Amino acid sequence: MKAAFINPFLEATVEVLKTMAFVEPTPGKPYLKNDNVAKGDISGIIGLTGDARGSLALSFSEGAILKIVSNMLGEAITDMNGDIKDAVGELTNMVSGVARKKLEAAGYSITAAIPTVVSGRNHSILHVMGGPSIIIPFNTDSGAFVVDVCLARKE
Amino acid sequence: MDKNIKILIVDDFATMRKVIRNILKQIGFENIVEAEDGAIALRALKSQQIDFVIADWNMPNMTGLELLKAVRADADLAKTPFLMVTAEALQENVIAAVKAGVNNYIVKPFTAETLNEKIVKILGTD
């Protein structure tokens, strides 16, 4: 995967969480992931096609997502209910939207599918291209989450 | 600007409806109704007085654009202010929405300030 594909997703994630949830996540060093096991307790995944193909997943720890959704809704959410699932899908959608706009500026026109949400400890994230994927780890005051992206330029 | 106007939020994601409702509350609008797709929204528009529509673009059954076209084609509803919400500012989408008679559009993610600006632009500051 091209390094140029990483920054748009990193920036988009920070932008979406800052604007919608007033949470400023701290990015860590990106690394390669070779298995399908999700890093978080709940993940949103979305397929991407066009000048580059692949998929994007956002995988949140329970602590991180409860705080993010509480801030988004303006009410304290303390358990992993349907609101959380819905919000993870919507956040995945928005990060994909902002990242695709940035990729478009770099000359890659990409469209996205509808996000799906999976939860449970050690659930799988199956990337469209199979993998390996790049993990961009993030930390918040309430827990960690990762952006898990596998994207390849169309030959 | 009359803060008591009735605003209809149309989005298939319940969370997003809550988020928009929460933002509207922050900027002083509390008279809010919700619909989960364009078809339900159209029924609501026909059965009650709604002063402003905020609709998502991507929805099952009837998209935001289809809803906008239906509203503009209905003599009783045609003048209803309509703000479209999209996850991406694709130029072709914007052109299609403008052609269909949208009053303005807003790209997710957005702040309370941006939403307020868009509403003020449509309704004026009186």
PDB file of C-alpha atoms in Angstrom:
ATOM      1  CA  MET A   1       0.000   0.000   0.000  1.00  0.00           C
ATOM      2  CA  LYS A   2       1.268   3.443  -0.881  1.00  0.00           C
ATOM      3  CA  ALA A   3       2.279   5.688   2.018  1.00  0.00           C
ATOM      4  CA  ALA A   4       0.327   8.488   0.328  1.00  0.00           C
ATOM      5  CA  PHE A   5      -2.846   6.512   1.075  1.00  0.00           C
ATOM      6  CA  ILE A   6      -2.286   6.646   4.852  1.00  0.00           C
ATOM      7  CA  ASN A   7      -2.390  10.381   5.594  1.00  0.00           C
ATOM      8  CA  PRO A   8      -5.848  11.102   4.135  1.00  0.00           C
ATOM      9  CA  PHE A   9      -7.352   8.478   6.492  1.00  0.00           C
ATOM     10  CA  LEU A  10      -5.372   9.728   9.474  1.00  0.00           C
ATOM     11  CA  GLU A  11      -6.381  13.349   8.884  1.00  0.00           C
ATOM     12  CA  ALA A  12      -9.996  12.436   8.115  1.00  0.00           C
ATOM     13  CA  THR A  13     -10.318  10.481  11.381  1.00  0.00           C
ATOM     14  CA  VAL A  14      -9.000  13.375  13.475  1.00  0.00           C
ATOM     15  CA  GLU A  15     -11.226  15.839  11.610  1.00  0.00           C
ATOM     16  CA  VAL A  16     -14.424  13.788  12.019  1.00  0.00           C
ATOM     17  CA  LEU A  17     -13.906  13.057  15.724  1.00  0.00           C
ATOM     18  CA  LYS A  18     -12.945  16.643  16.526  1.00  0.00           C
ATOM     19  CA  THR A  19     -15.971  18.062  14.707  1.00  0.00           C
ATOM     20  CA  MET A  20     -18.664  15.546  15.626  1.00  0.00           C
ATOM     21  CA  ALA A  21     -17.532  14.310  19.035  1.00  0.00           C
ATOM     22  CA  PHE A  22     -15.203  17.028  20.394  1.00  0.00           C
ATOM     23  CA  VAL A  23     -12.589  14.323  20.951  1.00  0.00           C
ATOM     24  CA  GLU A  24      -9.038  14.953  19.812  1.00  0.00           C
ATOM     25  CA  PRO A  25      -7.378  11.560  19.239  1.00  0.00           C
ATOM     26  CA  THR A  26      -3.594  11.203  19.290  1.00  0.00           C
ATOM     27  CA  PRO A  27      -2.268   9.133  16.377  1.00  0.00           C
ATOM     28  CA  GLY A  28       0.505   6.594  16.981  1.00  0.00           C
ATOM     29  CA  LYS A  29       2.945   5.043  14.526  1.00  0.00           C
ATOM     30  CA  PRO A  30       1.251   3.095  11.705  1.00  0.00           C
ATOM     31  CA  TYR A  31       2.180  -0.592  11.351  1.00  0.00           C
ATOM     32  CA  LEU A  32       1.390  -3.583   9.176  1.00  0.00           C
ATOM     33  CA  LYS A  33      -1.244  -6.112  10.271  1.00  0.00           C
ATOM     34  CA  ASN A  34      -1.244  -9.607   8.808  1.00  0.00           C
ATOM     35  CA  ASP A  35      -4.260 -11.254  10.446  1.00  0.00           C
ATOM     36  CA  ASN A  36      -8.026 -10.683  10.345  1.00  0.00           C
ATOM     37  CA  VAL A  37      -8.551 -10.126  14.063  1.00  0.00           C
ATOM     38  CA  ALA A  38     -10.049  -6.747  14.934  1.00  0.00           C
ATOM     39  CA  LYS A  39      -8.181  -4.574  17.401  1.00  0.00           C
ATOM     40  CA  GLY A  40     -11.327  -3.200  19.024  1.00  0.00           C
ATOM     41  CA  ASP A  41     -14.658  -4.332  20.499  1.00  0.00           C
ATOM     42  CA  ILE A  42     -16.759  -2.888  17.685  1.00  0.00           C
ATOM     43  CA  SER A  43     -15.804  -2.132  14.087  1.00  0.00           C
ATOM     44  CA  GLY A  44     -17.301  -0.409  11.072  1.00  0.00           C
ATOM     45  CA  ILE A  45     -16.062  -1.518   7.672  1.00  0.00           C
ATOM     46  CA  ILE A  46     -16.677   0.012   4.258  1.00  0.00           C
ATOM     47  CA  GLY A  47     -15.674  -1.076   0.751  1.00  0.00           C
ATOM     48  CA  LEU A  48     -13.933   1.364  -1.599  1.00  0.00           C
ATOM     49  CA  THR A  49     -13.736   1.180  -5.391  1.00  0.00           C
ATOM     50  CA  GLY A  50     -12.539   3.392  -8.232  1.00  0.00           C
ATOM     51  CA  ASP A  51      -8.955   4.489  -8.987  1.00  0.00           C
ATOM     52  CA  ALA A  52      -7.964   2.509  -5.908  1.00  0.00           C
ATOM     53  CA  ARG A  53      -9.696  -0.536  -4.440  1.00  0.00           C
ATOM     54  CA  GLY A  54      -9.923  -1.896  -0.949  1.00  0.00           C
ATOM     55  CA  SER A  55     -11.624  -1.301   2.368  1.00  0.00           C
ATOM     56  CA  LEU A  56     -11.483   0.856   5.444  1.00  0.00           C
ATOM     57  CA  ALA A  57     -12.327  -0.221   8.977  1.00  0.00           C
ATOM     58  CA  LEU A  58     -12.592   1.759  12.191  1.00  0.00           C
ATOM     59  CA  SER A  59     -12.241  -0.466  15.239  1.00  0.00           C
ATOM     60  CA  PHE A  60     -13.015   1.012  18.676  1.00  0.00           C
ATOM     61  CA  SER A  61     -12.401  -0.114  22.236  1.00  0.00           C
ATOM     62  CA  GLU A  62     -15.538   0.055  24.385  1.00  0.00           C
ATOM     63  CA  GLY A  63     -14.165   2.965  26.422  1.00  0.00           C
ATOM     64  CA  ALA A  64     -13.332   5.057  23.369  1.00  0.00           C
ATOM     65  CA  ILE A  65     -16.623   4.543  21.552  1.00  0.00           C
ATOM     66  CA  LEU A  66     -18.809   5.122  24.629  1.00  0.00           C
ATOM     67  CA  LYS A  67     -17.132   8.489  25.151  1.00  0.00           C
ATOM     68  CA  ILE A  68     -17.302   9.413  21.445  1.00  0.00           C
ATOM     69  CA  VAL A  69     -21.006   8.569  21.089  1.00  0.00           C
ATOM     70  CA  SER A  70     -21.889  10.223  24.434  1.00  0.00           C
ATOM     71  CA  ASN A  71     -20.309  13.423  23.136  1.00  0.00           C
ATOM     72  CA  MET A  72     -22.009  13.117  19.743  1.00  0.00           C
ATOM     73  CA  LEU A  73     -25.456  12.682  21.269  1.00  0.00           C
ATOM     74  CA  GLY A  74     -24.994  15.045  24.186  1.00  0.00           C
ATOM     75  CA  GLU A  75     -26.096  12.368  26.667  1.00  0.00           C
ATOM     76  CA  ALA A  76     -24.171   9.802  28.713  1.00  0.00           C
ATOM     77  CA  ILE A  77     -24.205   6.366  27.052  1.00  0.00           C
ATOM     78  CA  THR A  78     -22.929   3.642  29.355  1.00  0.00           C
ATOM     79  CA  ASP A  79     -23.588   0.410  27.481  1.00  0.00           C
ATOM     80  CA  MET A  80     -23.002  -0.911  23.973  1.00  0.00           C
ATOM     81  CA  ASN A  81     -26.557  -0.365  22.659  1.00  0.00           C
ATOM     82  CA  GLY A  82     -27.987   0.135  19.168  1.00  0.00           C
ATOM     83  CA  ASP A  83     -26.999   3.811  19.195  1.00  0.00           C
ATOM     84  CA  ILE A  84     -23.368   2.744  19.360  1.00  0.00           C
ATOM     85  CA  LYS A  85     -23.693   0.407  16.390  1.00  0.00           C
ATOM     86  CA  ASP A  86     -25.439   3.093  14.390  1.00  0.00           C
ATOM     87  CA  ALA A  87     -22.835   5.690  15.299  1.00  0.00           C
ATOM     88  CA  VAL A  88     -19.926   3.425  14.335  1.00  0.00           C
ATOM     89  CA  GLY A  89     -21.496   2.997  10.880  1.00  0.00           C
ATOM     90  CA  GLU A  90     -22.009   6.719  10.540  1.00  0.00           C
ATOM     91  CA  LEU A  91     -18.474   7.553  11.730  1.00  0.00           C
ATOM     92  CA  THR A  92     -17.035   5.047   9.240  1.00  0.00           C
ATOM     93  CA  ASN A  93     -19.112   6.678   6.528  1.00  0.00           C
ATOM     94  CA  MET A  94     -17.927  10.158   7.428  1.00  0.00           C
ATOM     95  CA  VAL A  95     -14.235   9.222   7.722  1.00  0.00           C
ATOM     96  CA  SER A  96     -14.499   7.534   4.331  1.00  0.00           C
ATOM     97  CA  GLY A  97     -16.188  10.639   2.876  1.00  0.00           C
ATOM     98  CA  VAL A  98     -13.560  13.077   4.162  1.00  0.00           C
ATOM     99  CA  ALA A  99     -10.656  10.761   3.210  1.00  0.00           C
ATOM    100  CA  ARG A 100     -12.046  10.232  -0.288  1.00  0.00           C
ATOM    101  CA  LYS A 101     -12.284  13.979  -0.788  1.00  0.00           C
ATOM    102  CA  LYS A 102      -8.602  14.254   0.165  1.00  0.00           C
ATOM    103  CA  LEU A 103      -7.706  11.347  -2.140  1.00  0.00           C
ATOM    104  CA  GLU A 104      -9.651  12.986  -4.940  1.00  0.00           C
ATOM    105  CA  ALA A 105      -7.497  16.102  -4.532  1.00  0.00           C
ATOM    106  CA  ALA A 106      -4.481  13.793  -4.953  1.00  0.00           C
ATOM    107  CA  GLY A 107      -5.920  12.446  -8.215  1.00  0.00           C
ATOM    108  CA  TYR A 108      -7.724   9.316  -7.001  1.00  0.00           C
ATOM    109  CA  SER A 109     -11.449   9.224  -7.569  1.00  0.00           C
ATOM    110  CA  ILE A 110     -12.970   6.655  -5.206  1.00  0.00           C
ATOM    111  CA  THR A 111     -16.542   5.714  -4.363  1.00  0.00           C
ATOM    112  CA  ALA A 112     -17.721   3.939  -1.227  1.00  0.00           C
ATOM    113  CA  ALA A 113     -20.280   1.262  -0.422  1.00  0.00           C
ATOM    114  CA  ILE A 114     -22.597   1.133   2.611  1.00  0.00           C
ATOM    115  CA  PRO A 115     -20.760   0.465   5.894  1.00  0.00           C
ATOM    116  CA  THR A 116     -21.388  -2.657   7.948  1.00  0.00           C
ATOM    117  CA  VAL A 117     -20.798  -2.926  11.691  1.00  0.00           C
ATOM    118  CA  VAL A 118     -19.456  -5.965  13.567  1.00  0.00           C
ATOM    119  CA  SER A 119     -18.967  -6.305  17.320  1.00  0.00           C
ATOM    120  CA  GLY A 120     -17.688  -8.706  19.968  1.00  0.00           C
ATOM    121  CA  ARG A 121     -14.202  -9.338  21.292  1.00  0.00           C
ATOM    122  CA  ASN A 122     -11.758 -10.712  18.681  1.00  0.00           C
ATOM    123  CA  HIS A 123     -14.241 -10.406  15.797  1.00  0.00           C
ATOM    124  CA  SER A 124     -12.834 -10.541  12.268  1.00  0.00           C
ATOM    125  CA  ILE A 125     -12.285  -7.748   9.799  1.00  0.00           C
ATOM    126  CA  LEU A 126     -12.181  -9.162   6.297  1.00  0.00           C
ATOM    127  CA  HIS A 127     -10.642  -6.706   3.877  1.00  0.00           C
ATOM    128  CA  VAL A 128     -11.818  -6.699   0.266  1.00  0.00           C
ATOM    129  CA  MET A 129      -8.250  -7.131  -0.988  1.00  0.00           C
ATOM    130  CA  GLY A 130      -7.427  -9.819   1.571  1.00  0.00           C
ATOM    131  CA  GLY A 131      -4.644  -7.876   3.272  1.00  0.00           C
ATOM    132  CA  PRO A 132      -2.168  -7.142   4.722  1.00  0.00           C
ATOM    133  CA  SER A 133      -3.600  -3.909   6.060  1.00  0.00           C
ATOM    134  CA  ILE A 134      -2.100  -0.813   7.643  1.00  0.00           C
ATOM    135  CA  ILE A 135      -3.120  -0.036  11.195  1.00  0.00           C
ATOM    136  CA  ILE A 136      -3.106   3.578  12.311  1.00  0.00           C
ATOM    137  CA  PRO A 137      -3.446   3.428  16.109  1.00  0.00           C
ATOM    138  CA  PHE A 138      -5.114   6.289  18.004  1.00  0.00           C
ATOM    139  CA  ASN A 139      -5.432   7.081  21.658  1.00  0.00           C
ATOM    140  CA  THR A 140      -8.092   9.113  23.459  1.00  0.00           C
ATOM    141  CA  ASP A 141      -8.552   9.949  27.165  1.00  0.00           C
ATOM    142  CA  SER A 142     -11.177   7.188  27.292  1.00  0.00           C
ATOM    143  CA  GLY A 143      -9.446   4.425  25.361  1.00  0.00           C
ATOM    144  CA  ALA A 144      -7.838   3.363  22.118  1.00  0.00           C
ATOM    145  CA  PHE A 145      -9.131   2.772  18.612  1.00  0.00           C
ATOM    146  CA  VAL A 146      -7.553   2.001  15.244  1.00  0.00           C
ATOM    147  CA  VAL A 147      -8.064   2.813  11.618  1.00  0.00           C
ATOM    148  CA  ASP A 148      -7.436  -0.367   9.635  1.00  0.00           C
ATOM    149  CA  VAL A 149      -7.063   0.267   5.928  1.00  0.00           C
ATOM    150  CA  CYS A 150      -6.179  -1.927   2.972  1.00  0.00           C
ATOM    151  CA  LEU A 151      -6.138  -0.039  -0.308  1.00  0.00           C
ATOM    152  CA  ALA A 152      -4.344  -0.723  -3.597  1.00  0.00           C
ATOM    153  CA  ARG A 153      -4.060   1.389  -6.708  1.00  0.00           C
ATOM    154  CA  LYS A 154      -5.985  -0.075  -9.609  1.00  0.00           C
ATOM    155  CA  GLU A 155      -3.582  -1.609 -12.143  1.00  0.00           C
TER     156      GLU A 155
ATOM    157  CA  MET B   1     -35.508  34.403  12.851  1.00  0.00           C
ATOM    158  CA  ASP B   2     -38.348  32.398  14.372  1.00  0.00           C
ATOM    159  CA  LYS B   3     -36.812  29.655  16.515  1.00  0.00           C
ATOM    160  CA  ASN B   4     -40.183  27.948  16.921  1.00  0.00           C
ATOM    161  CA  ILE B   5     -40.346  26.767  13.313  1.00  0.00           C
ATOM    162  CA  LYS B   6     -40.988  23.065  12.902  1.00  0.00           C
ATOM    163  CA  ILE B   7     -37.942  21.291  11.462  1.00  0.00           C
ATOM    164  CA  LEU B   8     -38.086  17.820   9.918  1.00  0.00           C
ATOM    165  CA  ILE B   9     -34.869  15.759  10.139  1.00  0.00           C
ATOM    166  CA  VAL B  10     -34.707  12.941   7.572  1.00  0.00           C
ATOM    167  CA  ASP B  11     -31.957  10.342   8.001  1.00  0.00           C
ATOM    168  CA  ASP B  12     -31.944   6.539   8.030  1.00  0.00           C
ATOM    169  CA  PHE B  13     -29.448   6.481  10.911  1.00  0.00           C
ATOM    170  CA  ALA B  14     -31.207   7.104  14.237  1.00  0.00           C
ATOM    171  CA  THR B  15     -27.918   8.275  15.718  1.00  0.00           C
ATOM    172  CA  MET B  16     -27.425  10.897  13.053  1.00  0.00           C
ATOM    173  CA  ARG B  17     -30.969  12.168  13.633  1.00  0.00           C
ATOM    174  CA  LYS B  18     -30.149  12.466  17.328  1.00  0.00           C
ATOM    175  CA  VAL B  19     -26.866  14.226  16.543  1.00  0.00           C
ATOM    176  CA  ILE B  20     -28.605  16.773  14.322  1.00  0.00           C
ATOM    177  CA  ARG B  21     -31.415  17.196  16.892  1.00  0.00           C
ATOM    178  CA  ASN B  22     -28.765  17.808  19.554  1.00  0.00           C
ATOM    179  CA  ILE B  23     -27.001  20.409  17.405  1.00  0.00           C
ATOM    180  CA  LEU B  24     -30.306  22.131  16.576  1.00  0.00           C
ATOM    181  CA  LYS B  25     -31.088  22.291  20.299  1.00  0.00           C
ATOM    182  CA  GLN B  26     -27.717  23.941  20.916  1.00  0.00           C
ATOM    183  CA  ILE B  27     -28.586  26.671  18.427  1.00  0.00           C
ATOM    184  CA  GLY B  28     -32.075  27.201  19.829  1.00  0.00           C
ATOM    185  CA  PHE B  29     -34.403  25.060  17.709  1.00  0.00           C
ATOM    186  CA  GLU B  30     -36.518  22.628  19.720  1.00  0.00           C
ATOM    187  CA  ASN B  31     -39.599  22.065  17.558  1.00  0.00           C
ATOM    188  CA  ILE B  32     -38.285  19.012  15.730  1.00  0.00           C
ATOM    189  CA  VAL B  33     -39.810  15.942  14.069  1.00  0.00           C
ATOM    190  CA  GLU B  34     -37.959  13.006  12.508  1.00  0.00           C
ATOM    191  CA  ALA B  35     -38.380  10.595   9.609  1.00  0.00           C
ATOM    192  CA  GLU B  36     -36.188   7.631   8.692  1.00  0.00           C
ATOM    193  CA  ASP B  37     -36.443   7.890   4.925  1.00  0.00           C
ATOM    194  CA  GLY B  38     -37.792  10.076   2.144  1.00  0.00           C
ATOM    195  CA  ALA B  39     -41.102   8.230   1.821  1.00  0.00           C
ATOM    196  CA  ILE B  40     -41.921   8.630   5.526  1.00  0.00           C
ATOM    197  CA  ALA B  41     -40.792  12.265   5.338  1.00  0.00           C
ATOM    198  CA  LEU B  42     -43.122  12.961   2.431  1.00  0.00           C
ATOM    199  CA  ARG B  43     -46.077  11.551   4.380  1.00  0.00           C
ATOM    200  CA  ALA B  44     -45.133  13.761   7.354  1.00  0.00           C
ATOM    201  CA  LEU B  45     -44.854  16.822   5.108  1.00  0.00           C
ATOM    202  CA  LYS B  46     -48.321  16.177   3.706  1.00  0.00           C
ATOM    203  CA  SER B  47     -49.967  15.585   7.063  1.00  0.00           C
ATOM    204  CA  GLN B  48     -48.513  18.401   9.174  1.00  0.00           C
ATOM    205  CA  GLN B  49     -47.154  21.927   8.848  1.00  0.00           C
ATOM    206  CA  ILE B  50     -43.378  21.639   8.471  1.00  0.00           C
ATOM    207  CA  ASP B  51     -41.318  24.791   7.982  1.00  0.00           C
ATOM    208  CA  PHE B  52     -37.868  23.430   7.200  1.00  0.00           C
ATOM    209  CA  VAL B  53     -36.410  20.124   5.981  1.00  0.00           C
ATOM    210  CA  ILE B  54     -32.939  18.784   6.749  1.00  0.00           C
ATOM    211  CA  ALA B  55     -32.446  15.582   4.724  1.00  0.00           C
ATOM    212  CA  ASP B  56     -29.621  13.120   4.279  1.00  0.00           C
ATOM    213  CA  TRP B  57     -28.654  12.254   0.708  1.00  0.00           C
ATOM    214  CA  ASN B  58     -28.156   8.487   1.058  1.00  0.00           C
ATOM    215  CA  MET B  59     -31.261   6.682   2.280  1.00  0.00           C
ATOM    216  CA  PRO B  60     -33.103   3.472   1.397  1.00  0.00           C
ATOM    217  CA  ASN B  61     -36.629   3.571  -0.167  1.00  0.00           C
ATOM    218  CA  MET B  62     -36.477   7.225  -1.170  1.00  0.00           C
ATOM    219  CA  THR B  63     -33.218   9.191  -1.260  1.00  0.00           C
ATOM    220  CA  GLY B  64     -32.825  12.809  -0.197  1.00  0.00           C
ATOM    221  CA  LEU B  65     -32.685  13.880  -3.831  1.00  0.00           C
ATOM    222  CA  GLU B  66     -35.892  11.996  -4.682  1.00  0.00           C
ATOM    223  CA  LEU B  67     -37.570  13.573  -1.657  1.00  0.00           C
ATOM    224  CA  LEU B  68     -36.421  17.027  -2.758  1.00  0.00           C
ATOM    225  CA  LYS B  69     -37.842  16.464  -6.260  1.00  0.00           C
ATOM    226  CA  ALA B  70     -41.146  15.229  -4.820  1.00  0.00           C
ATOM    227  CA  VAL B  71     -41.391  18.270  -2.527  1.00  0.00           C
ATOM    228  CA  ARG B  72     -40.667  20.716  -5.347  1.00  0.00           C
ATOM    229  CA  ALA B  73     -43.212  18.980  -7.576  1.00  0.00           C
ATOM    230  CA  ASP B  74     -46.008  19.282  -4.989  1.00  0.00           C
ATOM    231  CA  ALA B  75     -47.814  22.647  -5.196  1.00  0.00           C
ATOM    232  CA  ASP B  76     -48.516  22.736  -1.435  1.00  0.00           C
ATOM    233  CA  LEU B  77     -44.969  21.864  -0.401  1.00  0.00           C
ATOM    234  CA  ALA B  78     -42.901  23.390  -3.210  1.00  0.00           C
ATOM    235  CA  LYS B  79     -41.699  26.411  -1.222  1.00  0.00           C
ATOM    236  CA  THR B  80     -40.505  24.455   1.831  1.00  0.00           C
ATOM    237  CA  PRO B  81     -36.859  25.351   2.624  1.00  0.00           C
ATOM    238  CA  PHE B  82     -34.675  22.285   2.067  1.00  0.00           C
ATOM    239  CA  LEU B  83     -31.150  21.685   3.378  1.00  0.00           C
ATOM    240  CA  MET B  84     -29.370  18.592   2.047  1.00  0.00           C
ATOM    241  CA  VAL B  85     -26.819  16.702   4.149  1.00  0.00           C
ATOM    242  CA  THR B  86     -24.131  14.701   2.340  1.00  0.00           C
ATOM    243  CA  ALA B  87     -21.105  12.678   3.401  1.00  0.00           C
ATOM    244  CA  GLU B  88     -19.112  14.022   0.470  1.00  0.00           C
ATOM    245  CA  ALA B  89     -19.115  17.183  -1.596  1.00  0.00           C
ATOM    246  CA  LEU B  90     -19.078  15.471  -4.989  1.00  0.00           C
ATOM    247  CA  GLN B  91     -19.612  18.128  -7.590  1.00  0.00           C
ATOM    248  CA  GLU B  92     -22.094  16.034  -9.570  1.00  0.00           C
ATOM    249  CA  ASN B  93     -24.220  15.583  -6.425  1.00  0.00           C
ATOM    250  CA  VAL B  94     -24.167  19.291  -5.679  1.00  0.00           C
ATOM    251  CA  ILE B  95     -25.176  20.128  -9.262  1.00  0.00           C
ATOM    252  CA  ALA B  96     -28.004  17.575  -9.193  1.00  0.00           C
ATOM    253  CA  ALA B  97     -29.301  18.985  -5.893  1.00  0.00           C
ATOM    254  CA  VAL B  98     -29.110  22.598  -7.086  1.00  0.00           C
ATOM    255  CA  LYS B  99     -30.917  21.640 -10.303  1.00  0.00           C
ATOM    256  CA  ALA B 100     -33.637  19.996  -8.232  1.00  0.00           C
ATOM    257  CA  GLY B 101     -34.068  23.205  -6.234  1.00  0.00           C
ATOM    258  CA  VAL B 102     -32.176  22.647  -2.994  1.00  0.00           C
ATOM    259  CA  ASN B 103     -31.743  25.782  -0.860  1.00  0.00           C
ATOM    260  CA  ASN B 104     -28.327  24.791   0.438  1.00  0.00           C
ATOM    261  CA  TYR B 105     -26.270  21.748   1.376  1.00  0.00           C
ATOM    262  CA  ILE B 106     -23.986  20.798   4.249  1.00  0.00           C
ATOM    263  CA  VAL B 107     -21.159  18.251   4.239  1.00  0.00           C
ATOM    264  CA  LYS B 108     -20.701  15.851   7.165  1.00  0.00           C
ATOM    265  CA  PRO B 109     -18.975  16.234   9.571  1.00  0.00           C
ATOM    266  CA  PHE B 110     -20.220  19.691  10.527  1.00  0.00           C
ATOM    267  CA  THR B 111     -20.261  21.873  13.632  1.00  0.00           C
ATOM    268  CA  ALA B 112     -23.237  23.596  15.257  1.00  0.00           C
ATOM    269  CA  GLU B 113     -21.831  26.875  13.941  1.00  0.00           C
ATOM    270  CA  THR B 114     -21.831  25.664  10.323  1.00  0.00           C
ATOM    271  CA  LEU B 115     -25.377  24.309  10.562  1.00  0.00           C
ATOM    272  CA  ASN B 116     -26.548  27.592  12.069  1.00  0.00           C
ATOM    273  CA  GLU B 117     -24.885  29.550   9.246  1.00  0.00           C
ATOM    274  CA  LYS B 118     -26.655  27.436   6.636  1.00  0.00           C
ATOM    275  CA  ILE B 119     -30.048  27.846   8.317  1.00  0.00           C
ATOM    276  CA  VAL B 120     -29.559  31.610   8.672  1.00  0.00           C
ATOM    277  CA  LYS B 121     -28.553  31.823   5.004  1.00  0.00           C
ATOM    278  CA  ILE B 122     -31.777  30.092   3.980  1.00  0.00           C
ATOM    279  CA  LEU B 123     -34.201  31.759   6.386  1.00  0.00           C
ATOM    280  CA  GLY B 124     -32.544  35.167   6.727  1.00  0.00           C
ATOM    281  CA  THR B 125     -31.771  36.840  10.065  1.00  0.00           C
ATOM    282  CA  ASP B 126     -35.144  38.549  10.646  1.00  0.00           C
TER     283      ASP B 126
END
